[in-house]
CSV table of N, CA and C in Angstrom, one decimal:
chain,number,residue,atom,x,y,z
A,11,UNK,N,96.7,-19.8,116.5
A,11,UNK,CA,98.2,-19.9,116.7
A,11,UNK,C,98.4,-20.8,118.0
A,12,UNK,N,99.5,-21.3,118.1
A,12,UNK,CA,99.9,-22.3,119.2
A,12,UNK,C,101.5,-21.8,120.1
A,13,UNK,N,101.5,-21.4,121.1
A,13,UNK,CA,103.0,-20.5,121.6
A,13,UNK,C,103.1,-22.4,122.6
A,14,UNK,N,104.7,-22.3,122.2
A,14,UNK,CA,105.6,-23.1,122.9
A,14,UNK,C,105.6,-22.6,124.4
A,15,UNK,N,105.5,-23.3,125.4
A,15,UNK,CA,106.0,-22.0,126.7
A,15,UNK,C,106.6,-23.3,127.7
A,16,UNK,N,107.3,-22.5,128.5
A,16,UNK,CA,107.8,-23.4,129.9
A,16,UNK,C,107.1,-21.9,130.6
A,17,UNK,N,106.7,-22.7,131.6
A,17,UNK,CA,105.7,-21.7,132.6
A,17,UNK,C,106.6,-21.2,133.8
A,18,UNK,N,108.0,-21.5,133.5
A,18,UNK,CA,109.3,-20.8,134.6
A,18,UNK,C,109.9,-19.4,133.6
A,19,UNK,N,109.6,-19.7,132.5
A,19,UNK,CA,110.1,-18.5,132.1
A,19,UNK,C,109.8,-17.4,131.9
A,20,UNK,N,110.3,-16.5,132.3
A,20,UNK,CA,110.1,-14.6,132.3
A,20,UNK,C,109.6,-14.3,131.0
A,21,UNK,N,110.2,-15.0,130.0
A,21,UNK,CA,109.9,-14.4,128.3
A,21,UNK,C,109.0,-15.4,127.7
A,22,UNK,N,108.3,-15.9,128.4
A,22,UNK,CA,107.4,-17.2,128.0
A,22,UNK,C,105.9,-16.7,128.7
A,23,UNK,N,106.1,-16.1,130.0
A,23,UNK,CA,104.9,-15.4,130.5
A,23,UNK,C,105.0,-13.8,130.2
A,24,UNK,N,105.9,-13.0,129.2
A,24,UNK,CA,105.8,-11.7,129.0
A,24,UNK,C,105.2,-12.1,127.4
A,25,UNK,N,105.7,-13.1,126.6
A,25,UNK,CA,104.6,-13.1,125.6
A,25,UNK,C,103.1,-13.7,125.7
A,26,UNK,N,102.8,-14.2,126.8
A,26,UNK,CA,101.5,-14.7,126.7
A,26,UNK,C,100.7,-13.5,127.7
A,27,UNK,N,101.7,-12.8,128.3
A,27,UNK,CA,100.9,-11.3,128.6
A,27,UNK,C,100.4,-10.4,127.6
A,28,UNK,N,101.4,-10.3,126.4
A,28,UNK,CA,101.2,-9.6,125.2
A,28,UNK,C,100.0,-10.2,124.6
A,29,UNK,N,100.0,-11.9,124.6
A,29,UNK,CA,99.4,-12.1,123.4
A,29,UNK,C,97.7,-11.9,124.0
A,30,UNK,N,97.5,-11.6,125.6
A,30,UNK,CA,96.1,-11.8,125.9
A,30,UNK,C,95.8,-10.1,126.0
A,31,UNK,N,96.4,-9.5,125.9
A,31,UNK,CA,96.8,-8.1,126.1
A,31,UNK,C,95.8,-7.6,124.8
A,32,UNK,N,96.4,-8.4,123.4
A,32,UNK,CA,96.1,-8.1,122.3
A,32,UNK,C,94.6,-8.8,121.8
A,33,UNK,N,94.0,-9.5,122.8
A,33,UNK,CA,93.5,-10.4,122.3
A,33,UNK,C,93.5,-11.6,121.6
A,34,UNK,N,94.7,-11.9,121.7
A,34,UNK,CA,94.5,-13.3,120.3
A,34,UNK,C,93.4,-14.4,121.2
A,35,UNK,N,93.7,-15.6,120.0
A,35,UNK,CA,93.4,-16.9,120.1
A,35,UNK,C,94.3,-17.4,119.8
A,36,UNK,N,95.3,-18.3,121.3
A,36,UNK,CA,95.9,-19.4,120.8
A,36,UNK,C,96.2,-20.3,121.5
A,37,UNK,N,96.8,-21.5,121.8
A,37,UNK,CA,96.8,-22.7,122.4
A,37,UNK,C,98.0,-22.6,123.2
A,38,UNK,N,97.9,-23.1,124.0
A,38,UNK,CA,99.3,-23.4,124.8
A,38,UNK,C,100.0,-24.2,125.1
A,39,UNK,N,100.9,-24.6,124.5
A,39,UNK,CA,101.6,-25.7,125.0
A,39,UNK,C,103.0,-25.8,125.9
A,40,UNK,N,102.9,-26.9,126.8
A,40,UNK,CA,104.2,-26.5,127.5
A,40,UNK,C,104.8,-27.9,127.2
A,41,UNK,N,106.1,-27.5,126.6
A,41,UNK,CA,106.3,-28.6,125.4
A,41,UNK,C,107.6,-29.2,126.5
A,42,UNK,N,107.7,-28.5,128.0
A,42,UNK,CA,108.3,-29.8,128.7
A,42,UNK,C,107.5,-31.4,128.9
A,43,UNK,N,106.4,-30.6,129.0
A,43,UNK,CA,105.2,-32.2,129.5
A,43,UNK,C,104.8,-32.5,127.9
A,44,UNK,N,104.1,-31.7,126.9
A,44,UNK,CA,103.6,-32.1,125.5
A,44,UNK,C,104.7,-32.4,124.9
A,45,UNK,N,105.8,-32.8,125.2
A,45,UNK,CA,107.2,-32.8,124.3
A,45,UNK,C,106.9,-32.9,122.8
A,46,UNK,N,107.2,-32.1,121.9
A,46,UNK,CA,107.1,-31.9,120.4
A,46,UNK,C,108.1,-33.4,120.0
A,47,UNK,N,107.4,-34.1,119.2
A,47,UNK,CA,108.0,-35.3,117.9
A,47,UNK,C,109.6,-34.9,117.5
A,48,UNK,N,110.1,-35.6,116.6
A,48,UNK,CA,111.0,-35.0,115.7
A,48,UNK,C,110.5,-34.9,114.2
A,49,UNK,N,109.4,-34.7,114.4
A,49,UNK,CA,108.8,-34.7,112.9
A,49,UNK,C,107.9,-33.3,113.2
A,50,UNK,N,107.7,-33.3,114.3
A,50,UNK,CA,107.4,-31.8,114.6
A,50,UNK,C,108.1,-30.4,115.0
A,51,UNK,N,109.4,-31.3,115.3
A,51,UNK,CA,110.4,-30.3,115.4
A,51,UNK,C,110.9,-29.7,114.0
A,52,UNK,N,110.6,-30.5,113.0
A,52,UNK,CA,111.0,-30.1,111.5
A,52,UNK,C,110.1,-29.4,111.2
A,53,UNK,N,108.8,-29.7,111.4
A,53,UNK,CA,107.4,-28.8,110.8
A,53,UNK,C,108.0,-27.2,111.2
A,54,UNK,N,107.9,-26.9,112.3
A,54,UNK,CA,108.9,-25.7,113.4
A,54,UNK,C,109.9,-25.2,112.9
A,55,UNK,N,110.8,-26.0,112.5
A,55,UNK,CA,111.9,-25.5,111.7
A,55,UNK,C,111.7,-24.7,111.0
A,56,UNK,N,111.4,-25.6,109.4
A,56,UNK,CA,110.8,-25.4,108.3
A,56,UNK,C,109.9,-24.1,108.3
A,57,UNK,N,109.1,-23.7,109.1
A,57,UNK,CA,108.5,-22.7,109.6
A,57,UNK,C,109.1,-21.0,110.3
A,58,UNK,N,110.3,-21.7,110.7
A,58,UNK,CA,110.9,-20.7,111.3
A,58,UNK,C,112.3,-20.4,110.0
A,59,UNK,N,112.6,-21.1,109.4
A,59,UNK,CA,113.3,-20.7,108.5
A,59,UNK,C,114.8,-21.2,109.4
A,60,UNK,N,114.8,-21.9,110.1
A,60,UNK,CA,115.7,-21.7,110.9
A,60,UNK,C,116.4,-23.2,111.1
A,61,UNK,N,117.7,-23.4,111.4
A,61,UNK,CA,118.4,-24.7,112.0
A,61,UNK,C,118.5,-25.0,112.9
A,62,UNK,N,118.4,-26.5,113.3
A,62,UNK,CA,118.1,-27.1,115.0
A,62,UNK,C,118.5,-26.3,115.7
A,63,UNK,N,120.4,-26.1,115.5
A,63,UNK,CA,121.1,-25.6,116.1
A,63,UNK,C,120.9,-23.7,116.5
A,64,UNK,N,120.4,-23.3,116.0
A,64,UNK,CA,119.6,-22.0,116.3
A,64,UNK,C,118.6,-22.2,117.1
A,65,UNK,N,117.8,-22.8,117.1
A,65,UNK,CA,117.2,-23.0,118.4
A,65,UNK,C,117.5,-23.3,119.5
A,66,UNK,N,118.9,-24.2,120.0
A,66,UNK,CA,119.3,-24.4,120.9
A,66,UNK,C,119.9,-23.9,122.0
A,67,UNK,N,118.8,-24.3,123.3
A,67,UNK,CA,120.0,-23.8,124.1
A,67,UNK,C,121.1,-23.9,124.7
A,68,UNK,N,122.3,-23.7,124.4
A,68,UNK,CA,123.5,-24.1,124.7
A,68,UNK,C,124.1,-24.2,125.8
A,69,UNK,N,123.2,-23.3,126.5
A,69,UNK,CA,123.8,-23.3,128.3
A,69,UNK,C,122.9,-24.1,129.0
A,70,UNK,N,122.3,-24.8,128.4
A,70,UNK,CA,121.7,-25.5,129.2
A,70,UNK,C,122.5,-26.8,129.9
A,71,UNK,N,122.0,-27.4,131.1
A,71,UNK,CA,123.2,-28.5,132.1
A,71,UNK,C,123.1,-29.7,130.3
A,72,UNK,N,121.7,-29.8,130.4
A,72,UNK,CA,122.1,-31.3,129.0
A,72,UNK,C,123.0,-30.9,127.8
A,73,UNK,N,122.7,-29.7,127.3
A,73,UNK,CA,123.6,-29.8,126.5
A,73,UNK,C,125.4,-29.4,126.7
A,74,UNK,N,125.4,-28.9,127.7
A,74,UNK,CA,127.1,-29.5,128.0
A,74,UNK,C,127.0,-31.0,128.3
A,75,UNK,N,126.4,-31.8,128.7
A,75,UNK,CA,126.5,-33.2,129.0
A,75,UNK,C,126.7,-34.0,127.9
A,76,UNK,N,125.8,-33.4,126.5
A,76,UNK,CA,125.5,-33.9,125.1
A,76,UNK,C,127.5,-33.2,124.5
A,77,UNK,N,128.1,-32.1,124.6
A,77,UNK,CA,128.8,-31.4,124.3
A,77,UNK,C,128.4,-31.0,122.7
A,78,UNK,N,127.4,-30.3,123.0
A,78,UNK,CA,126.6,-29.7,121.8
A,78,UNK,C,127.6,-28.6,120.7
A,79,UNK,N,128.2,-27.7,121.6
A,79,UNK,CA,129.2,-27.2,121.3
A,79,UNK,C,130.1,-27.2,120.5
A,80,UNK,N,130.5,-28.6,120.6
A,80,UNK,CA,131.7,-29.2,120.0
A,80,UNK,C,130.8,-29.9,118.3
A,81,UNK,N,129.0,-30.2,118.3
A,81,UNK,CA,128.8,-30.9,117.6
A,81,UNK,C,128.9,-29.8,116.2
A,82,UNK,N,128.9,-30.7,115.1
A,82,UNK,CA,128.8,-29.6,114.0
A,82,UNK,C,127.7,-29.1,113.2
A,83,UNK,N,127.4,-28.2,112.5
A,83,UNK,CA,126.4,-27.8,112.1
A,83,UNK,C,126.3,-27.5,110.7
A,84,UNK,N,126.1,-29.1,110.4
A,84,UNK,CA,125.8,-28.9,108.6
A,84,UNK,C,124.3,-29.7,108.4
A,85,UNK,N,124.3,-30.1,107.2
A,85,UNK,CA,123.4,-31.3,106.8
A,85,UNK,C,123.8,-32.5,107.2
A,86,UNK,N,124.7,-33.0,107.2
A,86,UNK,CA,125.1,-34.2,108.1
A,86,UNK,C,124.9,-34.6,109.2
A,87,UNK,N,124.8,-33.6,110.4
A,87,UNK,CA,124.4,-34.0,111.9
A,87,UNK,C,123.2,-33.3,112.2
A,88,UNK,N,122.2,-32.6,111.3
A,88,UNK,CA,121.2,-32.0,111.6
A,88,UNK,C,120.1,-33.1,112.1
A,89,UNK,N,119.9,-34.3,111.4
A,89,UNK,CA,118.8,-35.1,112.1
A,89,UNK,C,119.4,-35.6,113.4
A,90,UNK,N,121.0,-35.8,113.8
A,90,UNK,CA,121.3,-35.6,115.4
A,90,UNK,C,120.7,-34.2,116.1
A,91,UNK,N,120.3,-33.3,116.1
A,91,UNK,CA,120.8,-32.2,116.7
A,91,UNK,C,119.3,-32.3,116.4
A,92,UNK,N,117.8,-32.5,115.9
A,92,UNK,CA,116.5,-32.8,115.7
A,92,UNK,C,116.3,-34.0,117.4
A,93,UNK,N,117.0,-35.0,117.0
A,93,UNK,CA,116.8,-35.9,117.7
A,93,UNK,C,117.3,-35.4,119.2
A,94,UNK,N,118.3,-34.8,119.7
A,94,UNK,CA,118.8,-34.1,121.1
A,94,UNK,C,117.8,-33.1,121.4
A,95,UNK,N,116.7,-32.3,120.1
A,95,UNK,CA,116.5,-31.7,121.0
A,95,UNK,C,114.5,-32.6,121.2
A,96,UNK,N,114.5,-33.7,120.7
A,96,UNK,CA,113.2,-34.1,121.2
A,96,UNK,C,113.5,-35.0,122.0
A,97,UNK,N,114.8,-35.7,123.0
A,97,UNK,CA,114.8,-36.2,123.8
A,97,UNK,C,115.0,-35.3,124.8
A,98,UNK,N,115.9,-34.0,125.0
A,98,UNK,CA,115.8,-33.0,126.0
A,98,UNK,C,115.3,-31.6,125.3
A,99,UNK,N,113.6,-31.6,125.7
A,99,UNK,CA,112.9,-30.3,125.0
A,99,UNK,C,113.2,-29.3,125.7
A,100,UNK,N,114.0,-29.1,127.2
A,100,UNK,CA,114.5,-28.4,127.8
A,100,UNK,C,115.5,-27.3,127.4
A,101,UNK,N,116.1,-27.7,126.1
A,101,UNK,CA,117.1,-27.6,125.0
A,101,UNK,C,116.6,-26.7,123.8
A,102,UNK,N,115.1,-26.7,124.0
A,102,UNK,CA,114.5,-25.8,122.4
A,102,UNK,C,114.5,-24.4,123.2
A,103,UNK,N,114.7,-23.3,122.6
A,103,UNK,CA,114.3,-22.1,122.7
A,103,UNK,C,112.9,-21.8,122.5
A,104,UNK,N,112.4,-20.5,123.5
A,104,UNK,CA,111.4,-20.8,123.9
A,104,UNK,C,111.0,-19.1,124.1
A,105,UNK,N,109.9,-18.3,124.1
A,105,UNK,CA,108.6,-19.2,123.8
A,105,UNK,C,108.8,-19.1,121.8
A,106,UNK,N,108.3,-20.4,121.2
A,106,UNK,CA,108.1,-20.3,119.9
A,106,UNK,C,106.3,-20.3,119.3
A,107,UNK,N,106.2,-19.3,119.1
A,107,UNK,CA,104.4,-19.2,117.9
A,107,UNK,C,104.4,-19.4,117.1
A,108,UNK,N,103.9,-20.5,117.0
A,108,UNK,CA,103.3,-21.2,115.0
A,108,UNK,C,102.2,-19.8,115.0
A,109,UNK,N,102.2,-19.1,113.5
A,109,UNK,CA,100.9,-18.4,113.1
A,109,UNK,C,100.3,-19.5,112.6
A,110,UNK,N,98.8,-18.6,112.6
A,110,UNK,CA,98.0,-19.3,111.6
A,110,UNK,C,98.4,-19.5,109.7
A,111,UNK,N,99.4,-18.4,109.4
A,111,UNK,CA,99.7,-18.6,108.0
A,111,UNK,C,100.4,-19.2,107.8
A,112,UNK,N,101.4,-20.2,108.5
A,112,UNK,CA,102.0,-21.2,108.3
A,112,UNK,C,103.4,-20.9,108.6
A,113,UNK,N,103.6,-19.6,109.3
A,113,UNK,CA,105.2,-19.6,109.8
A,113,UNK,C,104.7,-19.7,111.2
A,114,UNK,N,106.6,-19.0,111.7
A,114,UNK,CA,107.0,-19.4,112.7
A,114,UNK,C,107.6,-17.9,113.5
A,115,UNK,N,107.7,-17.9,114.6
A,115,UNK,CA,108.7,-16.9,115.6
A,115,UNK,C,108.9,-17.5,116.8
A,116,UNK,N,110.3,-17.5,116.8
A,116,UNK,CA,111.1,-16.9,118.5
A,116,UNK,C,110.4,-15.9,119.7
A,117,UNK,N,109.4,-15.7,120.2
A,117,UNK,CA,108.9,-14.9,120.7
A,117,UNK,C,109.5,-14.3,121.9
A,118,UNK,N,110.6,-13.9,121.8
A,118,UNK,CA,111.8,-13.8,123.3
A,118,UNK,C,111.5,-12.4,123.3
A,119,UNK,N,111.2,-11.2,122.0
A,119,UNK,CA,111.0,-9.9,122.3
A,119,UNK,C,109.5,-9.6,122.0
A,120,UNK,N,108.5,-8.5,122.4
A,120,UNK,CA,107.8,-8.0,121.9
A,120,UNK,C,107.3,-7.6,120.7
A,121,UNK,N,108.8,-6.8,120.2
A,121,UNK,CA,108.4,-7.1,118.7
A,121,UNK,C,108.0,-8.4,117.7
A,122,UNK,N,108.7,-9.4,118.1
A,122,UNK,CA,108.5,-11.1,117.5
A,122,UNK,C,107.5,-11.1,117.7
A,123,UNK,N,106.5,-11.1,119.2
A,123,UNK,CA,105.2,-11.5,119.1
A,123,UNK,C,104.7,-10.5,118.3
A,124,UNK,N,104.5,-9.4,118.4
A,124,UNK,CA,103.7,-8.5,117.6
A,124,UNK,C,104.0,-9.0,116.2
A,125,UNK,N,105.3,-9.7,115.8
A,125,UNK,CA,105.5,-9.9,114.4
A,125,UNK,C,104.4,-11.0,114.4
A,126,UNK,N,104.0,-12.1,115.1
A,126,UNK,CA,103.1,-14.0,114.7
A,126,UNK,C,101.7,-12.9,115.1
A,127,UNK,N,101.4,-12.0,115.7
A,127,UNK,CA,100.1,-11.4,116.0
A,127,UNK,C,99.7,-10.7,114.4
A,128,UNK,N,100.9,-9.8,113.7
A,128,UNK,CA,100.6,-9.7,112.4
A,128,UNK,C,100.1,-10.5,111.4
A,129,UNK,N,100.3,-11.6,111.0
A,129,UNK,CA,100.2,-12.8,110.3
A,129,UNK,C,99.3,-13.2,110.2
């Protein structure tokens, strides 16, 4: 498995405490400096079952600057809202674990990780 992390965050270092806690095996990425594609932002998606716009974080300074807020959330502006968040990855919610079976989680609670450690 591969966990998304920024190494400032509280819920970024409480899942990678869990996940060595548990034993896994998995990769780390800190996808401020590895910045994820926009073709790997879809892989993630697609995985998480989820829309750009769910991943985003909205209080972040860029995305009031972008006025994300205001943008809309259909099929029509979703490859915008792909593209905002692989120029500011600051913007993706975090930490996210690819499993090995081919999904995805949000890992912001304990239970979520324990959910990608099931898998």
């Amino acid at each position: 498995m591969e966990i998304w992390i920024n190494p400032a965050c509280s819920k970024c270092r409480s899942a990678l405490s869990l996940l060595d806690a548990e034993g896994a095996d998995y990769t780390v990425r800190r996808y401020l400096e590895d910045v994820p594609s926009e073709d790997e932002i879809r892989d993630v998606l697609d995985r998480l079952g989820l829309e750009p716009w769910d991943i985003t974080r909205t209080q972040e300074a860029a995305a009031k600057e972008l006025g994300l807020k205001g943008w809309a959330r259909d099929a029509d502006t979703r490859d915008r809202w792909i593209k905002a968040l692989a120029e500011h990855p600051k913007l993706i919610q975090r930490p996210i674990i690819t499993a090995d079976d081919g999904s995805a989680v949000v890992g912001r609670t304990d239970e979520a990780v324990r959910d990608a450690l099931s898998r």
